Amino acid sequence: MKKFLAPQPILLPSPVLIIGTYGENDTPNIMNAAWGGIAASKPPCISISVQPIRLTHENIVKNKAFTVNIPSEKYAKQADYTGLVSGREFNKFEEAKLTAEKSALVHAPYIKEFPYCLECKLVDTVSVGSHTMFIGEIVGIVADGKVLGKNNLPDIKKVKPIMFGSFGSRAYYGVGNKIADAFSAGKKYKL
Amino acid sequence: MKKFLAPQPILLPSPVLIIGTYGENDTPNIMNAAWGGIAASKPPCISISVQPIRLTHENIVKNKAFTVNIPSEKYAKQADYTGLVSGREFNKFEEAKLTAEKSALVHAPYIKEFPYCLECKLVDTVSVGSHTMFIGEIVGIVADGKVLGKNNLPDIKKVKPIMFGSFGSRAYYGVGNKIADAFSAGKKYKL
């Protein structure tokens, strides 16, 4: 039986994106964002949405750069923490015992302990209601060699990223079983 | 050991979004997109990226509306199929044995069999390299009553959405175990 629900920003799954930026005196900061996704293939771009009140917003506008850090399962607590407090009050890297490494390509820090990090250069800014969409070109990727598989690309079962179950399931989940091959399973229908 | 990789549009996890639109003579069409995510909370908005060559692109520009349909695990094959062929050559609803229902709120069809569908009105269009980002306001949600949990919101473990492992793991995966509580697990650090 179909139910018609009121509009809500609920997409399943939503990623867990930890955004790295530099603030005043190049103090590194990180923030938890679930609003975002790939924006284009060529050049590879990603979009993240941030509220104007956030320190991260100010930092991206100033530096025109950010990183997107993907936590593995074992960093779920730290990832959650970065969404609970503001970088205006806490050095979240220090409190969460994470290490800020300066990107060689953009003026933003990435999280050394996380398995997969995108280094992004701001290319466009779009205001959408409550949020600002920052569109960044992915100019480089830093990955733990252990999470790479075929063709030196990240293997999702090795990265072990987490996802946000959104407001209906206020929790983080891991990646489950393989369900089907992409670009292949659909070949059972008419081509 | 850190590896520095060439830029690629790889985000983990990426969602599996089946975009519903009407084409010529209101023929319903569906397309598989992995590039997209929530864009804003108020009003709730979602962004999806589509290449200009796609029929879906033409249809969204014309109708200023689309739906975002989330397949459950058992529809992975159908979801994959909608990315393998063009709506210019096939009626993908018919071939994949899916039912197109007209949204009551926007001029776009949703997939009756899928557990969770967002009805979207186009509010902005942004060109980003190879793709066009269509930003849609979520004006309504159609959900199977069976996938709703607390507060009548979708429970991710009941929706059973799939995710795309991206180009490093060319497969779809299900949702795994709960790893931690959101807005809570991080409280072990300084607040």
Coordinates of C-alpha atoms in Angstrom, one line a residue, chain A:
Chain A
M1 CA 0.0 0.0 0.0
K2 CA 1.5 3.3 -1.1
K3 CA 1.9 6.1 1.4
F4 CA 2.3 9.7 0.3
L5 CA 4.8 11.5 2.6
A6 CA 5.6 15.1 3.2
P7 CA 8.7 16.3 1.5
Q8 CA 11.9 15.6 3.4
P9 CA 15.5 15.5 2.4
I10 CA 15.8 11.7 2.7
L11 CA 17.9 9.8 0.2
L12 CA 18.9 6.2 0.7
P13 CA 21.7 5.6 1.0
S14 CA 23.4 8.9 1.8
P15 CA 27.2 9.0 2.0
V16 CA 29.3 10.1 5.0
L17 CA 31.6 12.9 3.7
I18 CA 34.1 14.4 6.1
I19 CA 35.0 17.8 4.7
G20 CA 38.5 19.1 5.4
T21 CA 39.4 22.8 5.2
Y22 CA 41.8 25.3 6.7
G23 CA 40.5 28.1 8.9
E24 CA 42.2 31.1 10.5
N25 CA 46.0 30.7 10.8
D26 CA 45.6 27.6 8.7
T27 CA 44.0 25.7 11.6
P28 CA 42.7 22.5 10.0
N29 CA 39.0 21.7 10.4
I30 CA 36.7 18.8 9.6
M31 CA 32.9 18.6 9.3
N32 CA 30.5 15.8 8.7
A33 CA 28.3 16.2 5.6
A34 CA 25.8 13.8 4.2
W35 CA 24.5 16.1 1.4
G36 CA 26.6 15.6 -1.7
G37 CA 27.6 13.3 -4.6
I38 CA 29.5 13.2 -7.8
A39 CA 28.6 16.1 -10.1
A40 CA 30.4 15.3 -13.3
S41 CA 32.7 12.7 -14.9
K42 CA 35.0 15.0 -17.0
P43 CA 36.6 16.7 -15.3
P44 CA 35.7 14.7 -12.3
C45 CA 33.7 16.9 -10.0
I46 CA 31.9 16.5 -6.7
S47 CA 29.2 18.6 -5.0
I48 CA 28.8 19.1 -1.3
S49 CA 26.1 21.1 0.4
V50 CA 27.0 23.2 3.5
Q51 CA 24.9 25.7 5.5
P52 CA 26.2 29.3 5.4
I53 CA 26.5 29.4 9.2
R54 CA 29.2 26.7 9.3
L55 CA 32.9 27.4 9.7
T56 CA 33.5 25.1 6.8
H57 CA 31.4 27.4 4.5
E58 CA 33.6 30.4 5.5
N59 CA 36.8 28.3 4.9
I60 CA 35.8 27.1 1.5
V61 CA 34.8 30.6 0.3
K62 CA 38.2 31.8 1.5
N63 CA 40.5 29.0 0.2
K64 CA 38.5 27.9 -2.8
A65 CA 39.5 24.3 -1.8
F66 CA 38.4 21.4 0.3
T67 CA 38.9 17.7 0.8
V68 CA 36.3 15.0 1.0
N69 CA 37.5 12.2 3.4
I70 CA 35.7 8.8 3.4
P71 CA 35.8 7.1 6.8
S72 CA 36.1 3.4 7.1
E73 CA 33.8 1.6 9.6
K74 CA 36.4 1.9 12.4
Y75 CA 36.3 5.7 12.2
A76 CA 32.5 6.0 12.5
K77 CA 32.7 7.5 16.0
Q78 CA 35.2 10.2 14.9
A79 CA 33.2 10.9 11.8
D80 CA 30.1 11.4 14.0
Y81 CA 32.0 13.7 16.3
T82 CA 32.9 16.1 13.5
G83 CA 29.2 16.8 13.1
L84 CA 28.4 17.4 16.8
V85 CA 30.7 20.4 17.5
S86 CA 31.9 23.4 15.7
G87 CA 35.5 24.1 14.6
R88 CA 35.0 27.6 16.1
E89 CA 35.1 26.0 19.6
F90 CA 37.2 22.8 19.1
N91 CA 40.1 21.6 17.1
K92 CA 38.3 18.5 16.0
F93 CA 41.4 16.9 14.6
E94 CA 43.0 17.0 18.0
E95 CA 39.9 16.0 20.0
A96 CA 39.2 13.0 17.7
K97 CA 42.9 12.0 17.6
L98 CA 43.1 12.3 13.8
T99 CA 46.0 13.6 11.8
A100 CA 45.8 16.6 9.4
E101 CA 48.0 16.2 6.4
K102 CA 48.4 19.1 4.0
S103 CA 47.3 18.3 0.4
A104 CA 50.0 18.8 -2.1
L105 CA 47.5 20.0 -4.7
V106 CA 45.0 22.2 -2.9
H107 CA 45.0 24.4 0.2
A108 CA 43.1 22.0 2.4
P109 CA 44.0 19.2 4.9
Y110 CA 43.1 15.6 4.5
I111 CA 42.7 13.0 7.2
K112 CA 45.7 10.8 7.2
E113 CA 44.0 7.8 9.0
F114 CA 41.1 7.6 6.5
P115 CA 41.4 5.2 3.6
Y116 CA 40.2 7.4 0.8
C117 CA 40.4 11.2 0.3
L118 CA 39.5 13.5 -2.6
E119 CA 41.4 16.7 -3.1
C120 CA 39.1 19.4 -4.5
K121 CA 39.4 22.8 -6.1
L122 CA 36.3 24.9 -6.0
V123 CA 34.9 25.5 -9.4
D124 CA 31.3 26.7 -8.8
T125 CA 29.0 27.8 -6.0
V126 CA 25.3 27.5 -6.1
S127 CA 22.8 28.7 -3.5
V128 CA 20.0 26.2 -2.9
G129 CA 17.6 27.2 -0.1
S130 CA 19.1 26.4 3.3
H131 CA 22.4 25.3 1.8
T132 CA 25.3 26.3 -0.5
M133 CA 26.4 23.7 -3.0
F134 CA 30.1 23.8 -3.4
I135 CA 31.1 22.1 -6.6
G136 CA 34.8 21.0 -6.6
E137 CA 36.9 19.5 -9.3
I138 CA 38.6 16.4 -7.9
V139 CA 42.2 17.2 -8.8
G140 CA 43.8 14.4 -6.9
I141 CA 43.0 11.3 -4.7
V142 CA 45.0 10.1 -1.7
A143 CA 44.3 6.4 -0.9
D144 CA 45.7 3.9 1.5
G145 CA 47.5 1.4 -0.8
K146 CA 45.8 -1.5 1.1
V147 CA 42.3 -0.5 -0.1
L148 CA 43.2 -0.6 -3.8
G149 CA 42.1 -3.5 -6.0
K150 CA 42.0 -4.0 -9.7
N151 CA 43.5 -1.2 -11.9
N152 CA 44.7 0.5 -8.7
L153 CA 41.1 1.7 -8.0
P154 CA 39.5 1.6 -4.6
D155 CA 37.7 -1.6 -3.7
I156 CA 34.6 -0.8 -1.8
K157 CA 34.9 -4.0 0.3
K158 CA 38.4 -2.9 1.4
V159 CA 37.6 0.8 1.9
K160 CA 34.6 -0.2 4.1
P161 CA 32.9 3.2 3.8
I162 CA 29.9 3.9 6.0
M163 CA 26.6 5.4 5.0
F164 CA 24.0 7.5 6.8
G165 CA 20.6 5.8 7.2
S166 CA 19.1 9.3 7.2
F167 CA 16.4 10.5 9.6
G168 CA 14.3 7.4 9.5
S169 CA 17.3 5.3 10.7
R170 CA 19.5 7.6 12.7
A171 CA 22.6 5.4 12.3
Y172 CA 25.6 4.6 10.2
Y173 CA 25.7 1.3 8.2
G174 CA 28.4 -0.6 6.5
V175 CA 28.5 -2.1 3.0
G176 CA 26.7 -5.4 2.8
N177 CA 26.7 -8.2 0.3
K178 CA 27.2 -7.9 -3.4
I179 CA 23.8 -8.0 -5.0
A180 CA 24.6 -8.0 -8.7
D181 CA 27.2 -7.0 -11.3
A182 CA 26.8 -3.5 -12.7
F183 CA 26.7 -3.0 -16.5
S184 CA 25.9 -6.7 -16.7
A185 CA 23.0 -7.9 -14.6
G186 CA 20.5 -6.0 -16.7
K187 CA 21.5 -7.9 -19.8
K188 CA 18.8 -10.4 -19.2
Y189 CA 16.4 -7.9 -20.6
K190 CA 16.1 -6.8 -24.3
L191 CA 19.2 -5.1 -25.6

